[in-house]
mmCIF file of C-alpha atoms in Angstrom:
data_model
loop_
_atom_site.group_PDB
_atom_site.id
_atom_site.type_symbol
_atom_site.label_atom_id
_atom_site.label_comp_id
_atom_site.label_asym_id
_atom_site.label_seq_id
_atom_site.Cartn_x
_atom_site.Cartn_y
_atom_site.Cartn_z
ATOM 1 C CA UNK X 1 125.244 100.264 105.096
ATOM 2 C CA UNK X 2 122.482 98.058 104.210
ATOM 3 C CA UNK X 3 124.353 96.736 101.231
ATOM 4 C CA UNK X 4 127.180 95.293 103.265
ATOM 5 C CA UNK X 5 124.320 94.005 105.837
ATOM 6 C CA UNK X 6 122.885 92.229 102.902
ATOM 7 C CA UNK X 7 126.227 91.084 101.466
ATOM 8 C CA UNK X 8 124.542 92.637 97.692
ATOM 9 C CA UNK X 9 123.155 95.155 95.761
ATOM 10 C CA UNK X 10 119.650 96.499 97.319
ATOM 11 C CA UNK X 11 118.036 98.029 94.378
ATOM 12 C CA UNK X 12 119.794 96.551 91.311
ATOM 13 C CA UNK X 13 118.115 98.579 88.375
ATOM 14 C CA UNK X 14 119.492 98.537 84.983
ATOM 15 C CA UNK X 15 119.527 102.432 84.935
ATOM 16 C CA UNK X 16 117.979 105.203 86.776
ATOM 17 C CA UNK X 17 114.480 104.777 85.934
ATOM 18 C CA UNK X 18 114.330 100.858 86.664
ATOM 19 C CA UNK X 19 116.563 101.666 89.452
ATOM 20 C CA UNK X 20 113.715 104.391 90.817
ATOM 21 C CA UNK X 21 110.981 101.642 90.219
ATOM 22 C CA UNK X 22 113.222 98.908 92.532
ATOM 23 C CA UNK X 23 113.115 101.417 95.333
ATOM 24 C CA UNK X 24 109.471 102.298 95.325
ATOM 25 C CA UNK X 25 108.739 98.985 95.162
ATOM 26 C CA UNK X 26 110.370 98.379 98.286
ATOM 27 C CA UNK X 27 110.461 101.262 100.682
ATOM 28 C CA UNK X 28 106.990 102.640 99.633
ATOM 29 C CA UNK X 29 105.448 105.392 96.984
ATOM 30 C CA UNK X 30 107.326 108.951 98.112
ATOM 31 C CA UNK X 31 104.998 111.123 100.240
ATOM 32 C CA UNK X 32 103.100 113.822 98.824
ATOM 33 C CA UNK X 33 105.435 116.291 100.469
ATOM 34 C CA UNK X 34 108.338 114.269 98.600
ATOM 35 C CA UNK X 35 106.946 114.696 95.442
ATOM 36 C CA UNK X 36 106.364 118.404 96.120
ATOM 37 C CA UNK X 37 110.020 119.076 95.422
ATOM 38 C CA UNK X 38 110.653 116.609 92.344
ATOM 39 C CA UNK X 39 110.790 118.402 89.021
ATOM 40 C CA UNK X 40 107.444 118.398 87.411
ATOM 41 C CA UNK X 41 108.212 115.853 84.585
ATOM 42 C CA UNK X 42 109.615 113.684 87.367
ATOM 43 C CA UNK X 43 106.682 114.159 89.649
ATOM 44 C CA UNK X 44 104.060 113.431 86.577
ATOM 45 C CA UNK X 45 106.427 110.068 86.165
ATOM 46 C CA UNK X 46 105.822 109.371 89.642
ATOM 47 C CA UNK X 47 101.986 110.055 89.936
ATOM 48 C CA UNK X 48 101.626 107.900 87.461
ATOM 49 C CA UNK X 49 102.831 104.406 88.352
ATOM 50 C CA UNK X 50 101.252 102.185 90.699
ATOM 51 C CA UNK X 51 101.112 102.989 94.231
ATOM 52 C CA UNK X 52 103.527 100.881 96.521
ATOM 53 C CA UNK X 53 103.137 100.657 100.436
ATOM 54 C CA UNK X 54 106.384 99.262 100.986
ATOM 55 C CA UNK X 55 108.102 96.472 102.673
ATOM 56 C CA UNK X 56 108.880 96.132 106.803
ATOM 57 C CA UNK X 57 112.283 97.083 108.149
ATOM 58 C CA UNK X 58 112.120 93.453 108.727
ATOM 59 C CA UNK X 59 111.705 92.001 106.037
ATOM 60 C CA UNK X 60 114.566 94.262 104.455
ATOM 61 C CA UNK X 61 116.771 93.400 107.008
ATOM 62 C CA UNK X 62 115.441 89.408 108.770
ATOM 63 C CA UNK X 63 116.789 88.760 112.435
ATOM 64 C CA UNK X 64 118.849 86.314 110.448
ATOM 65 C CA UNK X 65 121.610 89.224 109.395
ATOM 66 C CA UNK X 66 122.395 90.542 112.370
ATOM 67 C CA UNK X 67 123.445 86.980 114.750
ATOM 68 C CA UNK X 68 123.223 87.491 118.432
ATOM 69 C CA UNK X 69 126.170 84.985 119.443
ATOM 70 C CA UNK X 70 129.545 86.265 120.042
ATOM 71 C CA UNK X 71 130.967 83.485 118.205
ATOM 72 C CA UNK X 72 133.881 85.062 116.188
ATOM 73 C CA UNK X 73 133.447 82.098 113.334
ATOM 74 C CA UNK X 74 130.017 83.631 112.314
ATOM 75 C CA UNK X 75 131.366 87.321 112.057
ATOM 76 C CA UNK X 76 131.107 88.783 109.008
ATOM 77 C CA UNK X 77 134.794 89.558 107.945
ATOM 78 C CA UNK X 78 135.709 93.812 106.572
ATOM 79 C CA UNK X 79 137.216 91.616 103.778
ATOM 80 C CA UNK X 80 133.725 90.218 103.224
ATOM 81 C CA UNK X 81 131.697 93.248 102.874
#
């Protein structure tokens, strides 16, 4: 859902490990009870890499997305999403 809110791609890695990194990066380092139940190589992977806190719901998704008119001209189309 937050792809079609965004009109795009939210984490656009170039494969599954840049992909991982892109998420991280913006919804915050797993928690320690997360990374409990990753495979150990995975986990080690994990520990590893910088420490991320995350960004705000808001600044994932601005006011800006989500218009509180009714006017049908500003709408996001199905066709557009």
């Amino acid at each position: 859902m937050g792809e079609v809110t965004r009109g795009g791609v939210l984490f656009p890695g170039t494969d599954h490990i840049d992909q991982w990194n892109k998420i991280i990066e913006q919804l915050g380092t797993p928690s320690a009870s997360f990374m409990q139940r990753l495979q150990p190589t995975v986990r080690n992977y994990v520990e590893n890499r910088p420490r991320y806190s995350g960004y705000s719901f808001d600044r994932l998704f601005p006011d800006v997305l989500f218009p509180s008119d009714n006017n049908e001209q500003s709408r996001r189309k199905a066709a557009e999403a």
